[in-house]
Tab-separated table of C-alpha atoms in Angstrom:
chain	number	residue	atom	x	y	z
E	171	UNK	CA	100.311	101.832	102.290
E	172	UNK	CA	103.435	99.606	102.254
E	173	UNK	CA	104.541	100.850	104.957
E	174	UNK	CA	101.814	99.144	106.495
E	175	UNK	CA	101.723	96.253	104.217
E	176	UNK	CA	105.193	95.409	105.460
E	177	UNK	CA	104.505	96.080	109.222
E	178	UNK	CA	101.582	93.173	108.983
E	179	UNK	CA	103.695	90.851	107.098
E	180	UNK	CA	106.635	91.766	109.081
E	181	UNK	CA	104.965	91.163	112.330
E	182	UNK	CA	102.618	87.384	110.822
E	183	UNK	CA	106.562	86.416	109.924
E	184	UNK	CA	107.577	87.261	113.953
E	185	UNK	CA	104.853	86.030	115.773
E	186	UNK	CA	104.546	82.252	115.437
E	187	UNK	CA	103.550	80.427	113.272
E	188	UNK	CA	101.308	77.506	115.377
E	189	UNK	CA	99.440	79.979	117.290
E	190	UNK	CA	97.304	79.765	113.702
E	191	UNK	CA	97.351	75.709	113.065
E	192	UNK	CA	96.388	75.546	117.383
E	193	UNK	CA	93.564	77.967	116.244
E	194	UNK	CA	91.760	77.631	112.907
E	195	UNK	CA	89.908	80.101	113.664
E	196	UNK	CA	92.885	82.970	113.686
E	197	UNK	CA	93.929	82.105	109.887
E	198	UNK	CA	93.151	84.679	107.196
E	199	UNK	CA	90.370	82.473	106.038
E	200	UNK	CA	88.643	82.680	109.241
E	201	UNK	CA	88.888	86.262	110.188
E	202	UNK	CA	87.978	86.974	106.704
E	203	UNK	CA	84.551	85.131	106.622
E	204	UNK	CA	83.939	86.898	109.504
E	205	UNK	CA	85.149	90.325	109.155
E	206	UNK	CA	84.037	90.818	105.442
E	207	UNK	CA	86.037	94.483	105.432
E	208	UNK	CA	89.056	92.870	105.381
E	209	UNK	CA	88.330	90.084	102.487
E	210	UNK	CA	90.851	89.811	99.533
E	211	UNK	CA	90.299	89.147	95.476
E	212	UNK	CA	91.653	85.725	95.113
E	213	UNK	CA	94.221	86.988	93.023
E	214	UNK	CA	95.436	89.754	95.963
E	215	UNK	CA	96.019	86.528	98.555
E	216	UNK	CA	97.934	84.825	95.628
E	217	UNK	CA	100.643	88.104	95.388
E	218	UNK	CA	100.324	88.569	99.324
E	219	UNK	CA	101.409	85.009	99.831
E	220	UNK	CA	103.988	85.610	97.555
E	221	UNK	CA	105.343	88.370	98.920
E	222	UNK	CA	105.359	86.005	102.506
E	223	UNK	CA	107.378	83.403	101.110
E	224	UNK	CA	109.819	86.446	99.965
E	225	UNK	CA	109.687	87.390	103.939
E	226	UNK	CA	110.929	83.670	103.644
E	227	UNK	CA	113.507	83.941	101.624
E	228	UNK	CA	114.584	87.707	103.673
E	229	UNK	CA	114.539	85.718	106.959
E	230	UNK	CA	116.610	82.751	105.210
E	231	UNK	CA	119.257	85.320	104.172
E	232	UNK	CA	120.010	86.580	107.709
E	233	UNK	CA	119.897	82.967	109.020
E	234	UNK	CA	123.450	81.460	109.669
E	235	UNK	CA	124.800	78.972	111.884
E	236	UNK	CA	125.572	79.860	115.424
E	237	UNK	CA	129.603	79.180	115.122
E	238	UNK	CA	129.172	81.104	112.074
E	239	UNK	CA	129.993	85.026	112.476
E	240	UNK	CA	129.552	87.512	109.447
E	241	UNK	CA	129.578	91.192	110.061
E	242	UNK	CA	127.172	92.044	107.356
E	243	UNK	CA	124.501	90.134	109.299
E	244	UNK	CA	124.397	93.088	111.728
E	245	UNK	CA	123.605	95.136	108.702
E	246	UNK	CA	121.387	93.469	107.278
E	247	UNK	CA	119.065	93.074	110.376
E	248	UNK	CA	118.615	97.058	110.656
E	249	UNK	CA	119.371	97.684	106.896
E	250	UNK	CA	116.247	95.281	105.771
E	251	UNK	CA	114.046	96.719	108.977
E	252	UNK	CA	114.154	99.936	106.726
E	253	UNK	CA	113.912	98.563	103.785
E	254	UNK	CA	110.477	96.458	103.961
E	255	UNK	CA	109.157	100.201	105.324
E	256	UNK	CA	110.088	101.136	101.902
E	257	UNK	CA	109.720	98.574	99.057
E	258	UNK	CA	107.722	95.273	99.173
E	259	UNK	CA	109.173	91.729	100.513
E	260	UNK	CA	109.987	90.403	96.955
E	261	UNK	CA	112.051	94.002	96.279
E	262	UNK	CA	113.828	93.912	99.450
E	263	UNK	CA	114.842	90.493	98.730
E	264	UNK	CA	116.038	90.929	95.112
E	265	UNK	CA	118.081	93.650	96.589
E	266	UNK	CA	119.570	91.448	99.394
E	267	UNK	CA	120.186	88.714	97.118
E	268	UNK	CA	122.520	90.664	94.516
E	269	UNK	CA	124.456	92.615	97.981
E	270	UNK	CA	125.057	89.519	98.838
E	271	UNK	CA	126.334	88.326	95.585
E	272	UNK	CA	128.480	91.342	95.434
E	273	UNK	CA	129.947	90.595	98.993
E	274	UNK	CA	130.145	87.269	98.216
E	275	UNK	CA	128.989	85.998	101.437
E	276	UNK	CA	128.429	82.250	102.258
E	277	UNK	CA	124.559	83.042	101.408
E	278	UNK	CA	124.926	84.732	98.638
E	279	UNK	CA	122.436	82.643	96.295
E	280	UNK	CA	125.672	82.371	93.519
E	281	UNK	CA	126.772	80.476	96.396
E	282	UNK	CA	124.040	77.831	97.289
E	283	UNK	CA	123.368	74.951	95.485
């Protein structure tokens, strides 16, 4: 089940994002009202749209300038690909957050401001 969990979310963060504002009818709203099988508890879309922004937060982490080169990137691209099969997006990220503390990489959150 979260394997599949985090193949959906992991594919709604690759594909792009206007495809769904250019058609209303393609948000989760939509296909719900029509396709009751796949309706949610309002309290299921709150934690699954939490777990999206902590795809967010997953995808921030990898994110660095172009002129900027870290090593551990590489890592983390097929180490979090194996992870989100694994554990949900908020778990993953928790975990990506203190490795990156540890490293002490330029986004490690001690880091940011």
């Amino acid at each position: 089940m979260r394997t599949k969990i985090a193949a959906i979310a992991l594919s709604l963060l690759v594909s792009s994002a206007p495809s769904s504002q250019e058609n209303p009818s393609l948000s989760f709203a939509a296909i719900s009202a029509r396709h009751p099988s796949v309706r949610m508890s309002e309290a299921d879309v709150a934690r699954f749209k939490a777990e999206g922004e902590c795809l967010a937060g997953v995808k921030a982490l990898g994110s660095l300038p172009m002129d900027e080169f870290q090593p551990n990137i590489e890592w983390l691209n097929i180490r979090t690909q194996a992870m989100l099969a694994l554990a949900r997006p908020c778990e993953v990220l928790v975990m990506l957050e203190a490795a990156h503390d540890a490293l002490g990489t330029s986004n490690a959150p001690s880091q940011r401001n």
